[in-house]
mmCIF file of C-alpha atoms in Angstrom:
data_model
loop_
_atom_site.group_PDB
_atom_site.id
_atom_site.type_symbol
_atom_site.label_atom_id
_atom_site.label_comp_id
_atom_site.label_asym_id
_atom_site.label_seq_id
_atom_site.Cartn_x
_atom_site.Cartn_y
_atom_site.Cartn_z
ATOM 1 C CA MET A 1 0.506 -25.396 -22.829
ATOM 2 C CA THR A 2 0.444 -21.923 -24.901
ATOM 3 C CA PRO A 3 0.772 -22.052 -28.836
ATOM 4 C CA PHE A 4 4.634 -21.331 -29.318
ATOM 5 C CA ASN A 5 2.858 -18.967 -31.580
ATOM 6 C CA MET A 6 0.837 -17.220 -29.572
ATOM 7 C CA GLY A 7 1.473 -13.454 -29.018
ATOM 8 C CA THR A 8 2.408 -11.359 -26.316
ATOM 9 C CA GLY A 9 -0.598 -9.905 -25.803
ATOM 10 C CA GLU A 10 -3.192 -13.980 -25.687
ATOM 11 C CA ILE A 11 -0.157 -14.997 -23.499
ATOM 12 C CA LEU A 12 -0.906 -12.103 -20.942
ATOM 13 C CA MET A 13 -4.407 -12.795 -21.630
ATOM 14 C CA GLU A 14 -4.503 -15.790 -20.874
ATOM 15 C CA PHE A 15 -2.983 -15.828 -17.728
ATOM 16 C CA VAL A 16 -4.617 -12.665 -17.264
ATOM 17 C CA ASN A 17 -7.876 -14.949 -17.399
ATOM 18 C CA ASP A 18 -6.506 -18.387 -15.704
ATOM 19 C CA ASN A 19 -5.122 -16.491 -13.521
ATOM 20 C CA TYR A 20 -7.791 -14.086 -11.729
ATOM 21 C CA ASN A 21 -10.920 -15.117 -12.187
ATOM 22 C CA PRO A 22 -12.234 -11.961 -13.722
ATOM 23 C CA ALA A 23 -16.029 -11.530 -13.995
ATOM 24 C CA THR A 24 -15.878 -12.156 -17.936
ATOM 25 C CA PRO A 25 -12.800 -12.976 -20.045
ATOM 26 C CA VAL A 26 -10.393 -9.685 -19.714
ATOM 27 C CA THR A 27 -9.647 -8.271 -23.704
ATOM 28 C CA ILE A 28 -7.237 -6.056 -24.423
ATOM 29 C CA ASP A 29 -7.761 -2.775 -23.365
ATOM 30 C CA THR A 30 -9.636 -4.322 -19.867
ATOM 31 C CA GLU A 31 -8.832 -2.288 -16.554
ATOM 32 C CA LEU A 32 -7.464 -4.213 -15.129
ATOM 33 C CA VAL A 33 -6.386 -2.057 -11.967
ATOM 34 C CA ARG A 34 -9.320 -0.097 -10.178
ATOM 35 C CA THR A 35 -11.397 -3.281 -11.486
ATOM 36 C CA GLU A 36 -8.833 -4.697 -8.367
ATOM 37 C CA ILE A 37 -8.568 -7.919 -11.462
ATOM 38 C CA ILE A 38 -4.969 -7.335 -9.984
ATOM 39 C CA ASP A 39 -4.475 -5.570 -7.133
ATOM 40 C CA SER A 40 -0.297 -5.510 -5.697
ATOM 41 C CA TYR A 41 -0.610 -8.575 -4.151
ATOM 42 C CA SER A 42 -1.739 -10.594 -7.586
ATOM 43 C CA ILE A 43 1.352 -8.115 -9.107
ATOM 44 C CA LEU A 44 3.796 -9.948 -7.863
ATOM 45 C CA GLU A 45 3.140 -13.855 -10.014
ATOM 46 C CA LEU A 46 2.753 -11.462 -12.514
ATOM 47 C CA ILE A 47 5.490 -10.113 -12.524
ATOM 48 C CA SER A 48 7.486 -13.192 -11.979
ATOM 49 C CA PHE A 49 5.349 -14.843 -14.947
ATOM 50 C CA ILE A 50 6.231 -11.931 -17.730
ATOM 51 C CA GLU A 51 9.623 -12.171 -17.054
ATOM 52 C CA THR A 52 9.260 -15.830 -16.289
ATOM 53 C CA ARG A 53 8.081 -15.950 -20.210
ATOM 54 C CA PHE A 54 9.307 -13.306 -21.819
ATOM 55 C CA ASN A 55 12.592 -13.722 -20.221
ATOM 56 C CA VAL A 56 12.597 -9.686 -19.173
ATOM 57 C CA LEU A 57 13.812 -7.518 -15.978
ATOM 58 C CA ILE A 58 11.155 -5.540 -15.326
ATOM 59 C CA PRO A 59 12.404 -2.464 -13.342
ATOM 60 C CA ASP A 60 11.836 -0.374 -9.960
ATOM 61 C CA GLU A 61 10.445 1.882 -12.142
ATOM 62 C CA GLU A 62 7.909 -0.319 -13.523
ATOM 63 C CA VAL A 63 6.476 -1.309 -11.209
ATOM 64 C CA ARG A 64 3.268 0.497 -10.926
ATOM 65 C CA PRO A 65 -0.399 0.761 -12.500
ATOM 66 C CA ASP A 66 0.338 2.616 -15.375
ATOM 67 C CA SER A 67 2.029 -0.352 -16.644
ATOM 68 C CA PHE A 68 -0.303 -3.138 -16.337
ATOM 69 C CA ARG A 69 -3.238 -0.960 -16.411
ATOM 70 C CA THR A 70 -4.305 -3.227 -18.828
ATOM 71 C CA ILE A 71 -2.899 -6.142 -21.618
ATOM 72 C CA ASP A 72 -1.561 -3.291 -23.946
ATOM 73 C CA ALA A 73 0.277 -1.482 -21.887
ATOM 74 C CA MET A 74 2.030 -4.905 -20.655
ATOM 75 C CA CYS A 75 2.073 -5.105 -23.641
ATOM 76 C CA ALA A 76 3.818 -2.075 -24.772
ATOM 77 C CA LEU A 77 6.116 -2.809 -20.708
ATOM 78 C CA VAL A 78 7.091 -6.300 -22.043
ATOM 79 C CA ASP A 79 7.880 -4.791 -26.105
ATOM 80 C CA SER A 80 9.480 -1.699 -24.343
ATOM 81 C CA LEU A 81 12.430 -4.172 -22.387
ATOM 82 C CA ARG A 82 12.826 -6.227 -25.385
ATOM 83 C CA ASN A 83 14.111 -3.501 -27.429
ATOM 84 C CA GLU A 84 16.417 -2.110 -23.737
ATOM 85 C CA ASP A 85 18.397 -5.773 -23.696
ATOM 86 C CA ASP A 86 18.554 -5.756 -27.854
ATOM 87 C CA ASP A 87 20.091 -2.219 -28.070
ATOM 88 C CA ALA A 88 22.659 -3.333 -25.135
ATOM 89 C CA ALA A 89 23.262 -6.651 -27.190
ATOM 90 C CA MET B 1 -2.564 18.154 22.444
ATOM 91 C CA THR B 2 -2.095 14.083 21.614
ATOM 92 C CA LEU B 3 -2.489 14.230 17.673
ATOM 93 C CA LEU B 4 -5.212 11.414 18.580
ATOM 94 C CA GLU B 5 -7.497 14.390 20.510
ATOM 95 C CA ARG B 6 -7.068 16.676 17.393
ATOM 96 C CA CYS B 7 -9.197 13.691 15.014
ATOM 97 C CA GLY B 8 -11.589 13.668 17.431
ATOM 98 C CA GLY B 9 -10.565 10.835 20.156
ATOM 99 C CA ALA B 10 -11.394 7.905 20.106
ATOM 100 C CA ALA B 11 -14.536 8.048 19.000
ATOM 101 C CA LEU B 12 -12.725 8.668 15.255
ATOM 102 C CA ARG B 13 -13.414 6.576 12.430
ATOM 103 C CA ILE B 14 -13.053 6.397 9.535
ATOM 104 C CA ASN B 15 -14.862 4.430 6.802
ATOM 105 C CA GLY B 16 -14.267 3.165 3.750
ATOM 106 C CA THR B 17 -15.095 0.403 1.269
ATOM 107 C CA LYS B 18 -13.766 -2.530 2.027
ATOM 108 C CA ILE B 19 -13.228 -0.790 5.753
ATOM 109 C CA TRP B 20 -12.859 1.019 7.876
ATOM 110 C CA LEU B 21 -10.596 2.249 10.389
ATOM 111 C CA ARG B 22 -10.253 3.320 14.140
ATOM 112 C CA PRO B 23 -7.720 4.545 17.016
ATOM 113 C CA LEU B 24 -6.938 0.729 19.450
ATOM 114 C CA GLY B 25 -7.207 1.145 23.261
ATOM 115 C CA ARG B 26 -5.920 -1.812 24.962
ATOM 116 C CA SER B 27 -8.649 -3.837 24.673
ATOM 117 C CA ASP B 28 -7.349 -4.837 20.945
ATOM 118 C CA ILE B 29 -4.533 -5.888 22.522
ATOM 119 C CA GLY B 30 -3.771 -9.953 22.824
ATOM 120 C CA THR B 31 -3.199 -13.266 21.321
ATOM 121 C CA ARG B 32 -3.806 -13.080 17.385
ATOM 122 C CA TYR B 33 -1.891 -8.735 17.534
ATOM 123 C CA LEU B 34 0.710 -10.707 19.179
ATOM 124 C CA ASP B 35 1.074 -13.957 16.500
ATOM 125 C CA TRP B 36 0.916 -10.492 13.470
ATOM 126 C CA LEU B 37 3.976 -9.347 14.861
ATOM 127 C CA ASN B 38 5.856 -12.704 16.051
ATOM 128 C CA ASN B 39 4.710 -14.483 12.041
ATOM 129 C CA PRO B 40 8.139 -14.483 9.994
ATOM 130 C CA GLU B 41 5.578 -14.300 6.919
ATOM 131 C CA ILE B 42 3.649 -11.453 8.032
ATOM 132 C CA ASN B 43 6.880 -9.394 8.328
ATOM 133 C CA GLU B 44 9.400 -10.610 5.784
ATOM 134 C CA TYR B 45 9.464 -7.265 4.410
ATOM 135 C CA THR B 46 9.835 -5.491 7.327
ATOM 136 C CA SER B 47 12.161 -4.606 9.724
ATOM 137 C CA ARG B 48 10.446 -6.884 11.974
ATOM 138 C CA ARG B 49 11.417 -9.867 10.795
ATOM 139 C CA ASP B 50 14.322 -10.695 13.219
ATOM 140 C CA ARG B 51 13.285 -9.757 15.999
ATOM 141 C CA SER B 52 10.204 -10.769 18.723
ATOM 142 C CA PHE B 53 7.982 -9.033 20.465
ATOM 143 C CA VAL B 54 5.596 -9.601 23.490
ATOM 144 C CA GLU B 55 2.058 -8.411 25.019
ATOM 145 C CA SER B 56 4.275 -5.503 26.885
ATOM 146 C CA ASP B 57 5.501 -4.467 24.170
ATOM 147 C CA LEU B 58 2.315 -4.129 22.283
ATOM 148 C CA ILE B 59 1.163 -2.151 25.311
ATOM 149 C CA ASP B 60 3.696 0.136 25.064
ATOM 150 C CA TYR B 61 3.587 1.131 21.405
ATOM 151 C CA LEU B 62 0.284 1.378 22.077
ATOM 152 C CA ASP B 63 0.476 4.239 24.691
ATOM 153 C CA HIS B 64 3.433 5.666 23.395
ATOM 154 C CA ALA B 65 0.432 6.116 19.756
ATOM 155 C CA ASN B 66 -2.282 7.034 21.736
ATOM 156 C CA ALA B 67 -0.055 9.930 24.234
ATOM 157 C CA SER B 68 2.126 11.508 21.191
ATOM 158 C CA SER B 69 1.895 14.541 19.569
ATOM 159 C CA ASP B 70 2.847 13.267 15.896
ATOM 160 C CA ARG B 71 1.568 9.259 15.590
ATOM 161 C CA LEU B 72 -1.996 8.265 14.960
ATOM 162 C CA LEU B 73 -2.276 4.668 15.140
ATOM 163 C CA LEU B 74 -5.499 3.377 13.998
ATOM 164 C CA GLY B 75 -6.374 -0.265 14.110
ATOM 165 C CA ILE B 76 -7.776 -2.144 10.433
ATOM 166 C CA PHE B 77 -11.107 -3.367 10.239
ATOM 167 C CA THR B 78 -13.167 -5.349 7.556
ATOM 168 C CA GLN B 79 -16.844 -3.695 6.770
ATOM 169 C CA ASP B 80 -18.471 -6.625 6.468
ATOM 170 C CA SER B 81 -17.481 -9.201 9.504
ATOM 171 C CA ASP B 82 -16.270 -6.282 11.441
ATOM 172 C CA THR B 83 -12.359 -7.710 12.001
ATOM 173 C CA HIS B 84 -9.126 -6.369 13.075
ATOM 174 C CA VAL B 85 -6.933 -7.731 10.075
ATOM 175 C CA GLY B 86 -3.908 -5.152 10.351
ATOM 176 C CA ASN B 87 -2.685 -1.443 11.748
ATOM 177 C CA ILE B 88 -1.730 1.468 9.466
ATOM 178 C CA LEU B 89 0.423 4.051 11.424
ATOM 179 C CA MET B 90 0.228 8.257 10.575
ATOM 180 C CA HIS B 91 3.601 9.752 11.737
ATOM 181 C CA VAL B 92 3.552 13.363 11.348
ATOM 182 C CA ILE B 93 7.122 14.013 10.279
ATOM 183 C CA ASP B 94 7.180 17.742 10.312
ATOM 184 C CA VAL B 95 4.428 19.627 11.120
ATOM 185 C CA ALA B 96 5.177 23.146 9.570
ATOM 186 C CA ALA B 97 5.692 21.142 5.519
ATOM 187 C CA GLY B 98 3.210 18.973 6.078
ATOM 188 C CA VAL B 99 4.251 16.069 5.662
ATOM 189 C CA ALA B 100 3.402 12.579 6.799
ATOM 190 C CA ASP B 101 4.991 8.485 6.640
ATOM 191 C CA LEU B 102 2.592 6.444 6.372
ATOM 192 C CA SER B 103 3.150 2.843 7.239
ATOM 193 C CA ASN B 104 0.808 -0.379 7.516
ATOM 194 C CA LEU B 105 1.110 -4.478 8.931
ATOM 195 C CA ILE B 106 -1.799 -6.781 7.441
ATOM 196 C CA GLY B 107 -1.580 -8.866 10.118
ATOM 197 C CA GLU B 108 -3.831 -11.399 8.536
ATOM 198 C CA ARG B 109 -2.906 -13.194 5.928
ATOM 199 C CA GLU B 110 -5.838 -14.196 4.244
ATOM 200 C CA TYR B 111 -6.867 -10.835 3.824
ATOM 201 C CA TRP B 112 -3.871 -10.315 1.482
ATOM 202 C CA GLY B 113 -4.337 -9.285 -1.731
ATOM 203 C CA ARG B 114 -8.346 -8.076 -1.373
ATOM 204 C CA GLY B 115 -7.579 -4.558 -1.815
ATOM 205 C CA ILE B 116 -7.778 -4.236 2.128
ATOM 206 C CA ILE B 117 -4.339 -2.250 1.966
ATOM 207 C CA VAL B 118 -4.866 -0.122 -0.970
ATOM 208 C CA ASP B 119 -8.849 0.991 0.953
ATOM 209 C CA ALA B 120 -6.942 1.736 4.233
ATOM 210 C CA ASP B 121 -4.333 3.659 3.184
ATOM 211 C CA SER B 122 -6.098 6.422 1.209
ATOM 212 C CA GLN B 123 -8.810 6.858 3.303
ATOM 213 C CA ALA B 124 -5.996 7.778 6.053
ATOM 214 C CA ILE B 125 -4.137 9.603 3.365
ATOM 215 C CA HIS B 126 -7.501 11.128 2.777
ATOM 216 C CA PHE B 127 -8.453 12.335 6.343
ATOM 217 C CA GLY B 128 -4.471 13.280 6.134
ATOM 218 C CA PHE B 129 -4.679 15.832 2.880
ATOM 219 C CA GLN B 130 -8.197 17.157 4.254
ATOM 220 C CA ALA B 131 -9.419 16.877 7.659
ATOM 221 C CA LEU B 132 -5.386 17.643 9.315
ATOM 222 C CA GLY B 133 -4.954 19.967 5.917
ATOM 223 C CA LEU B 134 -1.258 17.927 5.795
ATOM 224 C CA GLY B 135 0.246 17.859 2.080
ATOM 225 C CA LYS B 136 2.491 14.963 1.740
ATOM 226 C CA PHE B 137 2.396 11.741 2.765
ATOM 227 C CA VAL B 138 5.494 9.496 2.592
ATOM 228 C CA MET B 139 6.354 6.269 2.598
ATOM 229 C CA GLY B 140 8.764 2.626 1.417
ATOM 230 C CA ASN B 141 9.705 0.104 1.983
ATOM 231 C CA ILE B 142 13.053 -2.462 0.544
ATOM 232 C CA ALA B 143 13.585 -3.580 -3.461
ATOM 233 C CA PRO B 144 12.439 -6.914 -3.262
ATOM 234 C CA HIS B 145 8.456 -5.986 -2.156
ATOM 235 C CA ARG B 146 6.835 -6.041 -4.672
ATOM 236 C CA ALA B 147 3.901 -5.627 -4.037
ATOM 237 C CA SER B 148 3.946 -2.471 -1.429
ATOM 238 C CA THR B 149 6.335 -1.274 -4.273
ATOM 239 C CA PHE B 150 3.131 -1.643 -6.577
ATOM 240 C CA LYS B 151 1.059 -1.047 -3.159
ATOM 241 C CA SER B 152 2.496 3.375 -3.197
ATOM 242 C CA THR B 153 2.815 4.382 -6.655
ATOM 243 C CA SER B 154 -1.146 2.292 -6.697
ATOM 244 C CA LEU B 155 -2.148 6.043 -4.124
ATOM 245 C CA GLY B 156 -0.354 7.671 -6.621
ATOM 246 C CA ALA B 157 2.657 7.709 -5.079
ATOM 247 C CA LYS B 158 6.690 8.683 -7.427
ATOM 248 C CA LEU B 159 9.088 7.390 -6.246
ATOM 249 C CA GLU B 160 11.714 9.966 -5.044
ATOM 250 C CA ALA B 161 14.845 8.399 -3.721
ATOM 251 C CA THR B 162 16.649 4.624 -3.775
ATOM 252 C CA LEU B 163 18.949 4.248 -1.308
ATOM 253 C CA ARG B 164 20.707 2.067 -2.379
ATOM 254 C CA GLY B 165 21.757 -0.782 -0.182
ATOM 255 C CA GLN B 166 20.031 1.003 2.668
ATOM 256 C CA ALA B 167 18.985 -2.658 4.155
ATOM 257 C CA VAL B 168 19.784 -5.864 4.505
ATOM 258 C CA PHE B 169 17.608 -9.178 2.990
ATOM 259 C CA ARG B 170 17.271 -12.506 2.405
ATOM 260 C CA GLY B 171 21.957 -11.844 3.858
ATOM 261 C CA GLU B 172 21.989 -9.660 1.622
ATOM 262 C CA ARG B 173 22.339 -6.341 0.840
ATOM 263 C CA VAL B 174 19.269 -4.009 -0.587
ATOM 264 C CA ASP B 175 17.985 -0.838 -1.959
ATOM 265 C CA VAL B 176 15.679 1.179 -0.083
ATOM 266 C CA LEU B 177 13.037 3.034 -2.135
ATOM 267 C CA ARG B 178 11.024 5.945 -1.435
ATOM 268 C CA PHE B 179 8.370 7.430 -2.482
ATOM 269 C CA GLY B 180 6.193 10.214 -2.185
ATOM 270 C CA VAL B 181 2.330 11.979 -3.033
ATOM 271 C CA PHE B 182 1.183 15.518 -3.061
ATOM 272 C CA ALA B 183 -3.637 15.554 -3.140
ATOM 273 C CA ASP B 184 -3.315 16.027 -6.229
ATOM 274 C CA GLU B 185 -1.364 12.863 -7.462
ATOM 275 C CA PHE B 186 -3.037 10.845 -5.081
ATOM 276 C CA TYR B 187 -6.987 12.372 -6.176
ATOM 277 C CA GLY B 188 -6.169 12.089 -9.404
ATOM 278 C CA GLU B 189 -6.389 8.415 -8.820
ATOM 279 C CA PHE B 190 -9.209 8.071 -6.181
ATOM 280 C CA PRO B 191 -10.707 11.489 -8.079
ATOM 281 C CA ASP B 192 -14.241 10.055 -6.440
ATOM 282 C CA LEU B 193 -13.547 10.589 -2.843
ATOM 283 C CA ARG B 194 -12.247 14.808 -2.869
ATOM 284 C CA HIS B 195 -14.404 15.719 -1.482
ATOM 285 C CA ARG B 196 -16.411 13.252 0.380
ATOM 286 C CA VAL B 197 -16.460 13.880 4.347
ATOM 287 C CA THR B 198 -15.514 9.785 5.393
ATOM 288 C CA TRP B 199 -15.051 9.447 8.753
ATOM 289 C CA GLU B 200 -16.830 11.431 11.850
ATOM 290 C CA PRO B 201 -16.397 13.847 14.663
ATOM 291 C CA THR B 202 -16.757 15.437 11.988
ATOM 292 C CA ASN B 203 -14.586 18.945 14.121
ATOM 293 C CA VAL B 204 -10.949 17.222 14.098
ATOM 294 C CA GLN B 205 -8.253 20.447 14.374
ATOM 295 C CA PRO B 206 -6.052 20.692 11.484
ATOM 296 C CA PHE B 207 -2.489 21.586 11.575
ATOM 297 C CA ASN B 208 -1.159 24.777 10.548
ATOM 298 C CA THR B 209 0.685 24.353 7.618
ATOM 299 C CA MET B 210 2.606 26.609 5.323
ATOM 300 C CA GLU B 211 -0.162 24.211 2.799
ATOM 301 C CA ASP B 212 -2.042 27.190 2.123
ATOM 302 C CA ASP B 213 0.701 29.203 1.809
ATOM 303 C CA ILE B 214 2.231 27.161 -1.093
ATOM 304 C CA ASP B 215 0.803 28.366 -4.586
#
């Protein structure tokens, strides 16, 4: 089970390492798209996981490689979507 | 002149990393191909999902494409096992502007998630830009088909239009997303392809587009 105090990056790294079997464990800045750890099919699981785990909705405009290129990029995406929610509250 | 003839006819072969592409003939039509089109899971996100097909439909479709001056239908075959896993269709929708629509189908479910479709699409687009002299490719999908959205943006395509409620999916109106990609955007994602000739024969006859006149 994911520890309650894990950060966004750690949670995403754990998910990617557990589900996509990279040759070596990914780090915060491992290139995930060019190395095909993430592709157009596996992205579906990842989007679903992020939306559920972090309670955000990823808009169509963000379904692009730049948003998922690294764990760091995904953290930035999650943060920006959370901030949008905060602004709307 | 048909587009297939323009591209070298039945001898055309385009080589990718994981796949190769070639024109289809009637001998490629069979139960396997028919099963792809009648499989609800394979066609869940396509306009084919509520239709059924028989062999004569495929023959008509193939013959029409191969006789067309603006459509190029290619089969997608794996490099490792030479298995026919899907098809790709390039439809030149505006010759003067050099614009083509690209659509595809991976019919073999076990080949999903292996980078096949990006390899196939990138090779077709590269061929279109370099060999046929095209200037832009467009593609689209319904919004719930996020795998296709990611595939298009992976090719360097930008979201250009959202057609609100343009399609029905699982009983609800959904948006249709339209994407477009120019050569510079495409080669920004695939820089190694820019100067490679991945097709044979190489004496392809390009379209006379306005591309050369555009700065």
